[in-house]
Coordinates of C-alpha atoms and ligand atoms in Angstrom, one line a residue:
M105 CA 131.1 58.3 71.7
S106 CA 131.2 54.7 70.5
N107 CA 131.5 53.8 66.8
I108 CA 127.9 52.8 66.3
L109 CA 126.7 56.2 67.5
T110 CA 128.9 58.1 65.2
E111 CA 128.2 55.8 62.4
K112 CA 124.4 55.8 62.7
I113 CA 123.6 59.3 64.0
K114 CA 124.3 62.3 61.9
P115 CA 126.5 65.0 63.5
E116 CA 123.7 67.5 64.2
H117 CA 121.7 64.9 66.0
L118 CA 124.7 63.4 67.8
K119 CA 125.4 66.8 69.2
K120 CA 122.1 66.8 71.0
I121 CA 123.0 63.6 72.7
E122 CA 126.6 64.7 73.5
D123 CA 125.3 67.9 75.1
L124 CA 123.4 65.8 77.6
N125 CA 126.6 64.3 78.8
N126 CA 125.0 61.2 80.3
P127 CA 127.1 57.9 80.0
S128 CA 124.1 55.8 81.1
L129 CA 122.0 57.3 78.3
N130 CA 124.8 56.8 75.8
S131 CA 125.2 53.2 76.5
L132 CA 121.5 52.7 76.3
I133 CA 121.4 54.3 72.8
E134 CA 124.3 52.1 71.8
E135 CA 122.4 49.1 73.0
V136 CA 119.2 50.1 71.1
L137 CA 121.0 50.9 67.9
T138 CA 122.8 47.6 68.0
L139 CA 119.6 45.7 68.7
C140 CA 117.1 47.4 66.4
N141 CA 119.5 48.5 63.7
P142 CA 117.5 51.5 62.4
L143 CA 118.0 52.9 59.0
K144 CA 118.1 56.5 60.3
V145 CA 118.1 58.2 63.7
F146 CA 116.2 61.4 64.6
V147 CA 116.9 63.0 68.0
C148 CA 114.3 65.5 69.2
D149 CA 115.5 68.3 71.5
D150 CA 112.0 69.8 71.8
S151 CA 112.6 72.6 69.3
D152 CA 109.6 73.6 67.3
E153 CA 111.4 72.4 64.2
D154 CA 111.9 68.9 65.6
K155 CA 108.3 68.7 66.8
N156 CA 107.0 69.8 63.4
Y157 CA 109.2 67.2 61.7
I158 CA 107.5 64.5 63.9
R159 CA 104.0 65.7 63.1
Q160 CA 104.8 65.9 59.4
K161 CA 106.4 62.5 59.3
A162 CA 103.4 60.9 61.0
I163 CA 101.4 62.0 57.9
E164 CA 104.1 61.2 55.3
T165 CA 104.5 57.6 56.6
G166 CA 100.7 57.2 56.5
E167 CA 100.5 56.5 60.3
E168 CA 98.1 59.5 60.5
K169 CA 95.9 61.2 57.9
Q170 CA 94.9 64.8 57.9
L171 CA 91.2 65.5 58.3
R172 CA 89.1 68.4 57.0
L173 CA 90.2 70.6 59.9
N174 CA 93.9 70.6 59.2
N175 CA 95.1 70.3 62.8
Q176 CA 93.2 67.1 63.3
T177 CA 94.5 63.7 62.2
I178 CA 93.3 60.1 62.4
H179 CA 95.3 57.0 63.2
F180 CA 94.2 53.4 62.7
D181 CA 95.5 50.4 64.6
N182 CA 95.2 46.8 63.5
Y183 CA 91.6 45.6 63.8
K184 CA 92.8 43.3 66.5
D185 CA 95.1 45.7 68.2
Q186 CA 92.8 48.3 69.7
A187 CA 93.0 47.7 73.4
R188 CA 95.6 46.8 76.0
D189 CA 96.9 43.3 75.6
K190 CA 97.0 42.0 79.2
A191 CA 98.0 38.5 78.3
N192 CA 101.2 39.7 76.6
T193 CA 102.1 42.4 79.1
K194 CA 104.5 41.0 81.7
I195 CA 106.7 42.2 84.5
L196 CA 110.2 40.8 84.0
I197 CA 111.7 39.8 87.3
E198 CA 114.3 37.6 88.9
N199 CA 112.7 34.5 90.6
A200 CA 109.4 35.1 88.9
K201 CA 108.1 31.9 90.4
D202 CA 108.1 33.6 93.8
F203 CA 106.3 36.7 92.6
D204 CA 102.6 37.4 93.3
P205 CA 100.8 34.9 91.0
N206 CA 98.0 37.4 90.4
L207 CA 100.4 39.6 88.4
N208 CA 101.6 38.5 85.0
S209 CA 105.3 38.0 85.4
K210 CA 108.1 36.3 83.6
E211 CA 111.7 35.3 84.5
R212 CA 113.8 38.3 83.6
D213 CA 116.5 36.6 81.5
E214 CA 114.0 34.6 79.5
G215 CA 111.8 37.6 78.9
L216 CA 114.6 39.8 77.8
K217 CA 115.9 37.1 75.5
E218 CA 112.5 36.6 73.9
V219 CA 111.7 40.3 73.4
K220 CA 115.2 41.1 72.1
E221 CA 115.0 38.3 69.6
I222 CA 111.8 39.9 68.3
L223 CA 113.3 43.4 68.3
K224 CA 116.4 42.3 66.5
N225 CA 116.8 44.4 63.3
S226 CA 113.2 45.5 63.7
M227 CA 114.0 49.0 62.5
E228 CA 116.1 48.1 59.5
D229 CA 113.8 49.9 57.2
K230 CA 112.6 52.5 59.6
E231 CA 113.7 55.8 61.2
L232 CA 114.3 55.7 65.0
I233 CA 113.1 58.7 67.0
I234 CA 114.7 59.4 70.3
R235 CA 112.7 61.8 72.4
F236 CA 112.9 63.0 76.0
F237 CA 110.0 63.6 78.4
S238 CA 109.3 64.6 81.9
L239 CA 106.6 62.9 83.9
G240 CA 104.9 65.1 86.4
P241 CA 105.4 68.9 86.3
S242 CA 108.9 70.1 85.4
N243 CA 111.3 71.4 88.1
S244 CA 109.4 69.6 90.8
D245 CA 110.1 67.0 93.4
F246 CA 107.6 64.9 91.5
T247 CA 109.5 65.1 88.1
I248 CA 110.7 61.8 86.6
P249 CA 112.6 62.1 83.3
A250 CA 112.2 59.5 80.6
V251 CA 113.5 58.7 77.2
Q252 CA 111.4 57.1 74.5
F253 CA 112.9 55.1 71.5
T254 CA 110.3 54.4 68.9
D255 CA 110.0 53.8 65.1
S256 CA 106.4 55.1 65.1
F257 CA 105.8 58.8 64.4
Y258 CA 102.3 58.4 65.6
V259 CA 103.6 57.2 69.0
S260 CA 106.0 60.1 69.2
H261 CA 103.5 62.6 68.1
S262 CA 100.9 61.4 70.6
E263 CA 103.5 61.5 73.4
G264 CA 104.3 65.1 72.4
I265 CA 100.7 66.0 73.1
L266 CA 100.3 63.9 76.2
Y267 CA 103.6 64.5 78.0
R268 CA 105.7 67.4 79.2
E269 CA 109.0 68.0 77.3
G270 CA 112.0 66.5 78.9
Y271 CA 115.2 67.5 77.0
K272 CA 115.9 70.2 79.5
A273 CA 115.1 67.8 82.4
F274 CA 117.9 65.5 81.1
E275 CA 120.3 68.4 80.9
K276 CA 119.7 69.1 84.6
L277 CA 119.6 65.5 85.7
E278 CA 121.4 65.2 89.1
N279 CA 121.2 61.4 89.4
K280 CA 122.1 60.5 85.9
E281 CA 120.7 56.9 86.3
R282 CA 117.2 57.8 87.6
F283 CA 115.2 58.0 84.4
L284 CA 112.8 55.7 82.6
R285 CA 113.6 54.0 79.4
F286 CA 111.1 52.9 76.7
I287 CA 111.9 50.9 73.6
H288 CA 109.1 50.5 71.1
S289 CA 109.0 49.1 67.6
Q290 CA 105.7 48.6 65.7
G291 CA 107.4 45.7 63.9
E292 CA 106.5 44.7 60.4
L293 CA 103.6 46.7 58.9
E294 CA 100.9 45.6 56.5
N295 CA 98.6 48.4 55.2
G296 CA 100.2 50.6 57.8
V297 CA 99.3 48.5 60.8
S298 CA 101.3 46.1 62.9
K299 CA 101.1 42.7 61.2
N300 CA 102.6 40.2 63.5
L301 CA 100.2 40.3 66.4
D302 CA 101.3 36.9 67.5
K303 CA 104.6 38.5 68.4
R304 CA 103.0 41.4 70.3
R305 CA 105.0 41.8 73.5
I306 CA 104.9 44.4 76.3
Y307 CA 107.6 43.6 78.8
I308 CA 108.5 45.6 81.8
D309 CA 112.0 45.3 83.1
R310 CA 111.0 46.7 86.4
D311 CA 114.2 46.8 88.4
H312 CA 116.0 48.4 85.5
L313 CA 113.4 51.1 84.8
T314 CA 113.0 49.9 81.2
A315 CA 110.1 48.8 79.2
Y316 CA 109.9 47.1 75.8
S317 CA 106.9 47.1 73.4
T318 CA 106.7 45.6 70.0
N319 CA 104.4 44.5 67.2
T320 CA 101.6 46.8 68.4
Q321 CA 100.5 50.4 67.8
Y322 CA 97.6 50.8 70.3
G323 CA 98.4 53.6 72.7
G324 CA 97.9 51.6 75.9
N325 CA 100.5 49.1 74.7
T326 CA 102.9 51.6 73.0
L327 CA 103.0 55.0 74.7
G328 CA 105.8 54.2 77.0
L329 CA 105.0 57.2 79.2
K330 CA 101.5 56.1 79.9
K331 CA 100.8 52.6 81.3
L332 CA 104.3 51.3 80.8
A333 CA 105.8 54.1 82.9
M334 CA 103.0 53.6 85.4
R335 CA 104.2 50.1 86.1
L336 CA 107.8 51.3 86.5
T337 CA 106.9 54.2 88.8
I338 CA 104.7 52.0 91.0
Y339 CA 107.9 50.2 91.7
L340 CA 109.9 53.3 92.1
A341 CA 107.3 54.7 94.4
S342 CA 107.5 51.5 96.5
R343 CA 111.2 52.2 97.0
E344 CA 110.9 55.9 97.7
G345 CA 107.7 56.0 99.8
W346 CA 105.1 57.7 97.6
L347 CA 102.2 56.4 95.3
T348 CA 101.5 56.1 91.6
E349 CA 97.7 55.8 91.1
H350 CA 95.2 55.2 88.3
M351 CA 93.4 58.4 89.2
F352 CA 92.0 61.6 87.8
L353 CA 92.8 64.9 89.6
M354 CA 90.4 67.8 89.7
G355 CA 89.3 70.9 91.5
V356 CA 85.8 71.0 92.8
N357 CA 84.3 74.4 93.3
G358 CA 82.6 75.0 96.6
P359 CA 80.8 77.9 98.2
N360 CA 82.5 81.3 98.4
N361 CA 85.0 80.7 95.6
R362 CA 86.5 77.8 97.5
K363 CA 88.2 75.0 95.5
S364 CA 88.9 71.6 96.9
F365 CA 91.0 69.0 95.2
F366 CA 90.0 65.4 94.6
T367 CA 91.5 62.4 93.0
G368 CA 89.4 59.5 91.7
A369 CA 90.4 55.9 90.9
F370 CA 88.2 54.1 88.4
P371 CA 88.9 51.1 86.2
S372 CA 89.2 51.9 82.5
A373 CA 86.0 53.0 80.8
C374 CA 84.0 53.5 84.1
G375 CA 83.6 57.2 84.1
K376 CA 86.9 58.5 85.2
T377 CA 87.4 61.0 82.4
S378 CA 83.8 62.1 82.4
T379 CA 83.9 62.8 86.2
S380 CA 87.1 64.9 85.8
M381 CA 85.3 66.8 83.0
I382 CA 82.2 67.7 84.9
T383 CA 80.8 71.1 83.8
G384 CA 81.5 73.8 86.3
E385 CA 84.6 72.1 87.8
K386 CA 88.3 72.1 86.9
I387 CA 90.4 69.3 85.5
I388 CA 94.0 68.7 86.3
G389 CA 94.3 65.1 85.0
D390 CA 92.1 62.2 83.9
D391 CA 94.2 59.1 84.2
I392 CA 97.4 58.9 86.3
A393 CA 98.5 60.8 89.5
Y394 CA 101.5 60.8 91.7
L395 CA 100.7 61.2 95.4
K396 CA 103.3 62.4 98.0
R397 CA 103.3 63.4 101.7
K398 CA 104.3 67.0 102.2
N399 CA 103.7 69.6 104.9
G400 CA 101.4 67.3 106.8
K401 CA 99.2 66.7 103.8
I402 CA 99.0 64.5 100.8
Y403 CA 99.8 66.4 97.5
A404 CA 99.1 65.1 94.0
V405 CA 100.1 66.0 90.5
N406 CA 99.0 64.8 87.1
V407 CA 101.7 62.7 85.6
E408 CA 100.6 63.7 82.1
K409 CA 99.5 66.9 80.4
G410 CA 97.0 65.5 77.9
M411 CA 94.1 63.2 77.5
F412 CA 93.9 59.9 75.6
G413 CA 90.2 59.5 76.2
I414 CA 87.4 57.2 75.1
I415 CA 85.4 58.9 72.4
E416 CA 82.3 56.6 72.2
G417 CA 79.3 58.4 73.6
V418 CA 81.0 61.9 73.7
N419 CA 78.0 64.0 72.9
P420 CA 77.0 67.7 73.4
D421 CA 74.7 66.9 76.4
D422 CA 76.9 64.6 78.5
D423 CA 80.4 65.9 77.6
P424 CA 79.8 69.4 76.3
I425 CA 83.4 70.7 76.8
I426 CA 85.1 67.8 75.1
W427 CA 82.5 67.7 72.3
K428 CA 83.1 71.3 71.5
R429 CA 86.8 71.0 71.7
L430 CA 86.8 68.0 69.3
H431 CA 85.1 70.2 66.7
E432 CA 87.7 72.9 66.9
N433 CA 90.7 73.1 64.6
K434 CA 93.2 72.4 67.3
E435 CA 95.8 69.6 67.4
T436 CA 93.9 66.3 67.9
I437 CA 94.6 62.7 67.0
F438 CA 91.6 60.5 66.7
S439 CA 92.1 56.8 66.7
N440 CA 89.9 54.0 65.3
I441 CA 86.8 56.1 64.6
L442 CA 85.0 56.7 61.2
I443 CA 86.0 59.3 58.7
D444 CA 83.1 60.2 56.4
N445 CA 83.5 61.1 52.7
N446 CA 84.1 64.7 53.5
N447 CA 87.0 63.9 55.9
N448 CA 85.0 64.6 59.0
P449 CA 85.3 62.5 62.1
Y450 CA 82.3 60.5 63.3
W451 CA 82.0 58.3 66.3
T452 CA 79.2 56.2 67.8
G453 CA 77.0 58.1 70.2
S454 CA 78.2 61.6 69.0
G455 CA 74.7 62.8 68.7
L456 CA 75.1 63.5 65.0
E457 CA 73.6 61.6 62.1
E458 CA 75.5 58.5 61.3
P459 CA 77.2 58.6 57.9
K460 CA 76.2 55.7 55.5
E461 CA 79.8 55.1 54.5
G462 CA 83.4 56.1 55.1
I463 CA 86.6 54.6 56.3
N464 CA 87.0 53.1 59.7
F465 CA 89.2 50.7 61.6
S466 CA 88.0 47.9 59.4
G467 CA 88.8 49.7 56.1
P468 CA 86.2 51.0 53.8
W469 CA 82.9 50.8 55.7
Q470 CA 79.2 51.1 54.9
T471 CA 76.1 50.7 57.0
G472 CA 75.5 47.0 57.6
K473 CA 79.1 45.9 57.1
K474 CA 79.9 42.7 59.0
D475 CA 83.1 41.1 60.4
E476 CA 84.3 37.6 59.6
N477 CA 82.0 36.2 62.3
G478 CA 79.0 37.9 60.9
N479 CA 78.8 40.6 63.6
L480 CA 77.9 44.1 62.6
I481 CA 80.8 46.4 62.6
P482 CA 80.0 49.7 64.3
P483 CA 81.2 53.0 62.8
S484 CA 83.8 53.5 65.5
H485 CA 85.5 50.9 67.8
K486 CA 84.2 50.8 71.4
N487 CA 87.7 51.7 72.6
A488 CA 88.3 54.4 69.9
R489 CA 90.0 57.4 71.4
F490 CA 91.0 61.0 71.0
T491 CA 94.3 62.6 72.0
L492 CA 94.5 66.2 73.0
S493 CA 96.4 68.5 75.3
L494 CA 94.6 69.6 78.5
E495 CA 95.7 73.2 78.0
T496 CA 93.3 73.4 75.0
L497 CA 90.3 72.6 77.3
E498 CA 88.4 75.6 78.6
N499 CA 88.1 73.9 82.1
C500 CA 91.8 73.2 82.5
D501 CA 92.9 74.1 86.0
E502 CA 95.7 76.7 86.6
N503 CA 97.6 74.2 88.7
L504 CA 98.2 71.7 85.9
H505 CA 101.9 72.5 85.9
N506 CA 102.2 73.7 89.5
P507 CA 105.5 72.1 90.7
E508 CA 104.2 71.8 94.3
G509 CA 101.2 69.8 93.2
V510 CA 97.8 70.4 95.0
P511 CA 96.8 69.3 98.5
L512 CA 94.1 66.6 98.4
S513 CA 90.8 67.0 100.2
G514 CA 89.2 63.7 99.0
I515 CA 89.9 60.4 97.3
I516 CA 87.2 58.7 95.4
Y517 CA 87.0 55.0 94.4
G518 CA 84.5 53.9 91.8
G519 CA 83.7 50.8 89.9
R520 CA 81.1 49.2 87.6
D521 CA 78.9 47.6 90.1
S522 CA 75.3 46.8 89.2
D523 CA 74.0 45.6 92.5
T524 CA 75.9 46.2 95.7
S525 CA 77.1 49.7 96.6
V526 CA 75.2 53.0 96.9
P527 CA 75.9 55.9 94.5
V528 CA 78.0 57.8 97.0
E529 CA 79.3 57.0 100.4
E530 CA 82.0 58.4 102.7
A531 CA 84.3 56.0 104.5
F532 CA 84.6 55.9 108.3
D533 CA 88.3 56.6 108.3
W534 CA 91.5 56.1 106.3
K535 CA 92.0 52.4 107.0
Q536 CA 88.4 51.4 106.4
G537 CA 88.3 53.5 103.3
I538 CA 91.5 52.1 101.8
I539 CA 90.5 48.5 102.6
W540 CA 86.8 48.4 102.0
K541 CA 86.4 51.0 99.3
G542 CA 89.9 50.9 97.6
A543 CA 91.4 47.5 98.0
S544 CA 88.1 45.6 97.8
L545 CA 87.0 47.4 94.6
E546 CA 85.3 45.2 92.1
S547 CA 84.3 46.1 88.6
E548 CA 82.6 44.6 85.6
T549 CA 85.1 44.3 82.6
T550 CA 84.9 46.7 79.6
A551 CA 86.2 47.1 76.1
A552 CA 89.4 48.9 77.3
T553 CA 91.1 45.5 77.5
L554 CA 91.0 42.5 75.1
G555 CA 88.6 39.8 76.3
Q556 CA 85.0 39.3 77.5
E557 CA 83.0 42.3 78.8
G558 CA 80.7 42.5 81.8
V559 CA 82.5 40.0 84.1
R560 CA 82.9 41.1 87.8
K561 CA 86.6 41.3 88.6
F562 CA 88.5 42.2 91.7
N563 CA 90.5 45.4 91.0
P564 CA 92.2 46.9 94.0
M565 CA 92.3 50.7 93.7
S566 CA 91.4 50.2 89.9
N567 CA 95.1 49.6 89.6
L568 CA 95.5 45.9 89.2
D569 CA 96.4 45.9 85.6
F570 CA 99.4 48.1 86.3
L571 CA 100.8 46.7 89.4
S572 CA 104.5 45.8 89.5
V573 CA 104.8 45.0 93.2
P574 CA 102.8 42.3 95.0
I575 CA 99.2 43.3 95.7
S576 CA 99.6 42.9 99.4
Q577 CA 102.7 45.3 99.3
Y578 CA 100.8 47.8 97.2
I579 CA 97.8 47.8 99.6
D580 CA 100.2 48.3 102.5
M581 CA 101.8 51.3 100.7
N582 CA 98.4 52.9 100.4
V583 CA 97.6 52.3 104.1
K584 CA 101.0 53.6 105.2
I585 CA 101.1 56.8 103.1
A586 CA 98.8 58.2 105.9
E587 CA 101.5 57.9 108.5
G588 CA 102.5 61.3 109.8
V589 CA 99.9 63.1 107.8
D590 CA 98.0 65.7 109.9
K591 CA 95.1 66.3 107.6
L592 CA 94.2 63.2 105.6
P593 CA 92.0 63.4 102.6
M594 CA 88.6 61.8 103.2
I595 CA 87.8 58.6 101.3
F596 CA 84.6 58.1 99.3
S597 CA 83.1 55.5 97.0
V598 CA 80.9 56.2 94.1
N599 CA 78.9 53.8 91.9
Y600 CA 77.4 55.2 88.6
F601 CA 76.2 51.8 87.5
L602 CA 73.7 50.6 90.1
R603 CA 70.6 49.0 88.6
D604 CA 67.2 47.9 89.9
K605 CA 65.9 44.4 89.8
N606 CA 64.9 44.8 86.1
G607 CA 68.3 45.9 85.1
K608 CA 67.4 49.5 84.7
F609 CA 70.2 52.0 85.7
L610 CA 69.2 54.0 88.8
N611 CA 71.4 57.0 88.0
D612 CA 71.4 59.6 85.3
K613 CA 74.8 60.4 83.9
T614 CA 74.7 63.9 85.4
D615 CA 73.9 62.7 89.0
K616 CA 77.6 62.5 89.6
N617 CA 77.8 66.3 89.5
V618 CA 75.7 66.3 92.6
W619 CA 77.7 63.6 94.3
L620 CA 80.8 65.6 93.8
K621 CA 79.3 68.8 95.3
W622 CA 78.1 66.7 98.3
M623 CA 81.6 65.3 98.8
E624 CA 83.0 68.8 98.6
L625 CA 80.7 70.0 101.4
R626 CA 81.5 66.9 103.5
V627 CA 85.3 67.5 103.4
H628 CA 84.6 70.9 104.9
N629 CA 82.1 69.4 107.4
E630 CA 79.3 71.6 106.1
V631 CA 76.6 69.0 105.6
E632 CA 75.3 66.2 107.8
A633 CA 75.2 62.5 106.8
L634 CA 73.5 59.2 107.8
E635 CA 75.5 56.3 109.1
T636 CA 75.3 53.0 107.3
P637 CA 77.2 49.8 108.0
S638 CA 80.0 50.9 105.6
G639 CA 80.2 54.7 106.0
F640 CA 78.1 57.8 105.7
I641 CA 75.5 58.7 103.0
P642 CA 73.8 62.0 102.1
K643 CA 70.6 63.1 103.7
Y644 CA 67.6 63.4 101.4
E645 CA 67.1 67.1 102.1
D646 CA 70.7 68.0 101.2
L647 CA 70.5 66.1 97.9
H648 CA 67.2 67.7 97.1
K649 CA 68.7 71.1 97.5
L650 CA 71.8 70.1 95.5
F651 CA 69.9 68.6 92.6
K652 CA 67.9 71.8 92.4
S653 CA 70.9 74.1 92.5
V654 CA 73.4 72.0 90.4
L655 CA 71.1 70.5 87.8
N656 CA 67.8 72.3 88.3
K657 CA 66.1 69.0 88.9
E658 CA 63.4 67.9 91.2
Y659 CA 64.9 65.0 93.2
T660 CA 62.1 62.8 94.5
K661 CA 62.0 60.8 97.7
E662 CA 61.4 57.7 95.5
N663 CA 64.6 58.4 93.6
Y664 CA 66.5 58.7 96.8
E665 CA 65.1 55.6 98.3
Q666 CA 65.8 53.5 95.3
Q667 CA 69.4 54.7 94.9
F668 CA 70.4 54.7 98.6
T669 CA 68.7 51.5 99.9
I670 CA 71.3 49.5 101.7
R671 CA 71.5 46.1 100.0
I672 CA 72.6 43.9 102.9
P673 CA 72.7 40.4 101.2
E674 CA 74.8 41.7 98.3
N675 CA 77.2 43.4 100.6
L676 CA 77.5 40.3 102.8
D677 CA 78.2 38.3 99.6
K678 CA 80.9 40.8 98.6
I679 CA 82.6 40.4 102.0
D680 CA 82.6 36.6 101.5
R681 CA 84.1 37.0 98.1
M682 CA 86.8 39.4 99.3
E683 CA 87.7 37.2 102.3
K684 CA 88.1 34.3 100.0
I685 CA 90.2 36.2 97.5
F686 CA 92.5 37.7 100.2
K687 CA 92.7 34.4 102.0
E688 CA 93.2 32.1 99.1
K689 CA 94.6 34.2 96.3
I690 CA 96.7 37.1 97.7
P691 CA 99.9 36.0 99.3
N692 CA 100.7 37.9 102.5
A693 CA 97.5 39.8 102.8
S694 CA 97.8 41.9 106.0
E695 CA 95.8 41.3 109.2
L696 CA 94.3 44.7 108.7
I697 CA 92.5 43.6 105.6
F698 CA 90.8 40.7 107.5
S699 CA 90.0 42.8 110.5
V700 CA 88.3 45.5 108.4
L701 CA 86.3 42.9 106.5
N702 CA 85.3 41.2 109.7
E703 CA 84.2 44.4 111.2
Q704 CA 82.2 45.2 108.0
R705 CA 80.4 41.8 108.3
K706 CA 79.5 42.4 111.9
K707 CA 78.1 45.8 111.0
F708 CA 76.1 44.6 108.1
Q709 CA 74.7 41.7 110.2
D710 CA 73.8 44.0 113.0
F711 CA 71.8 46.3 110.7
Q712 CA 70.2 43.3 109.1
S713 CA 69.0 41.9 112.3
R714 CA 67.5 45.2 113.3
L715 CA 66.2 46.5 110.0
G716 CA 66.0 43.6 107.4
D717 CA 67.8 42.8 104.1
Y718 CA 67.0 46.0 102.2
I719 CA 67.1 49.1 104.3
S720 CA 65.5 52.3 103.2
P721 CA 67.7 55.3 103.9
F722 CA 64.7 56.9 105.6
K723 CA 65.0 54.2 108.3
L724 CA 68.6 55.1 109.1
Ligands
SPV139 C1 93.1 52.8 80.2 O1 92.7 51.8 79.6 O2 93.0 52.8 81.5 C2 93.5 54.0 79.6 C3 93.8 53.9 78.2 O3 93.6 55.0 80.2 S1 95.3 53.0 77.9 O4 96.3 53.9 77.4 O5 94.9 51.9 77.1 O6 95.7 52.5 79.2
MN140 MN1 93.7 54.5 82.3

C-alpha cells in the first residue's frame, strides 16, 4: 500500500480495501486521494453499520433533512442545478474532432486537465466516501461492478437505494480491470448547495471506464451509476456485442396467468415511469436496461434496483401505487419539492391542497413568490424527484434480481409527438421497427434537461443524450443484435401526446393501460390488426372490448377514429426531416436507414393517392 493510502485512510477502513486485493483499484484510490486531498476517508463495505453511517451523515451535514415520517428525507439542489446539464457533459476521447459532431465530445487530454484542475483539493474540508456497487443483478453475466468516490452523503445515500451492493462483487472480480470508476465532488458549497455552477463539469473518460463530475448535486449529473455509467456501458456494450438502453422493463399480464415482458424507450419525462407502473402489471425497472442475446432470444435486466422518478403530477388517480408508497414511512429521498410547516412533503399536482407557505428549492416560500425575472415560483420544481427502492413497491416483479434476466416479447418506442403518429402501432419487422420507430424517434423537449421546453428534437431510441459511440454505430448495434435470434421481440411505437387541431390531447392518461394489453395479445398473435403504411394498428372491436374490460370505459367509434386517423402529410414531413438529418447530419448513416425511409415514403404516398391525406381507420 502506498504512503498516501496509509496516511489518509484509517486502518479499519484500509483493511476493507486491502481485502479486495485489486492493484488497479489501489492505484485509482491513490490517484483520487492525491487529486482531491480529502480531509477523511470512509470506505463502505455494505455492512448495516456503514450504510447507517452514510444515512446519518447525510442529515448531519445538512444535505438531507428528516421529514415528519422519520424514514423520509428531503434534499435540495441549487436553484439552477435541478436537471441534467447537457452543455457541460462531454465524452472525452482521443481525436475528438473526428468523433460524431452530434455528440458533445472533447479532446481527452484537454478535458482531463480541465476537470482535474477543478477537482484539485476539492475535498480538503470534506470526507470522501468510497463505495462499491454492482450494475445489473449480482452473480449474473450482466453484472458490472463499479466504484464511486464522492464527498456527498446525499449522492452515496441515493445510490445505496438505487443500486445493488457491490463490495462482494469486487471480492469476486475475475477481470480485475473491468469495473466502472466514478469520481464526484460537489465542490464549494453555499447554504448547502453547489456554488460554482460555472465550473460544473460532467466528463466521461470513455475508453478508461471512468467518469468525473463536479460542482453539481443534481442526481442526473452526479449519481455515477445512473447516466454516467450508462454512457460508459453503451461503449462497453459496443465492444462486447450487447445493448445498454434508456428503457423500462416490465411484465404485462395476459390471459390465463400468462406474463409477457416488455421494455420501453421514452425520452425523459415522457411517460416511461408511469407506463412501467401501470396498475395491474409488474415493474422490473423504469429507466435503464441491458439487453443480451441468449438461448435464441433477447434477455433484459434492470441495471438499477430503485427509482429516481419525477414527482410532479403523481396523484392518487393516475399513479396510485407510487402515491401510496410516498406516504408510507419507508426510506425515501425527495428532492426539490415543498416542505410544509408540519414537515410534510408537498408537490405540484399531488391532488392535495397546496400549502400557503413552506420551504422549497428557492428557500422559504409562500404563495405568489416570484423569481428574479418576475415569474411565479411553483411549490415544487418541474423536475423534482423521489428516490425509493423498487422492492418497497407492491407491484415489484419477482424477477427484479433474476440473474438470468427475462426474455423479451416486445420493445416499445415512445416520444412526445403532438401531430404525427398514432397512439399505438406494431412495426412490420425488426429492421423497419428499429429504423422507423426507434432510430427516427422525435420528441418535444421537457424540463428534465436545462433549456427550452417543447422543441421537437431528433432522439434515436430516446438515448441520444447518453450516447458515447457515434449515432450510426449505435443504430447498427441495435439492428445487429437481432442476428442469430430465433424469436425476436416485436417492436411497437406509442404516442401519449397526440393532439387534435385545437391542441386538445386525444388520449386519456389511462389509455396506455389498454395499448399495453393490446400489445400483449399481439405478441401472442391472439388479436387481429389493420395494416397502415407504417405497421399494424388495433381494430375498433378489440379496443372496445379492452377498454371495457381494463378500464370499464365505453370506447366510442369517434374516439377511435380521432386517435387512429393516419396523418399522411405529417408523416411525409417526418420522412423528409429524417432523410435530411441522416443525410446531412449523421456521419456514416447506413444504407438500411435510407432504404427503410424510402420504402416508408412509397407506402405513405400509395395510401395517399388511394385514400387521401387523412385516412380514417375504418377505411383500412
Ligand atoms: C432522465 O432524465 O432520463 C432521468 C433522470 O432518468 S436523470 O437522472 O436526470 O437522468
Ligand atoms: Mn432516464
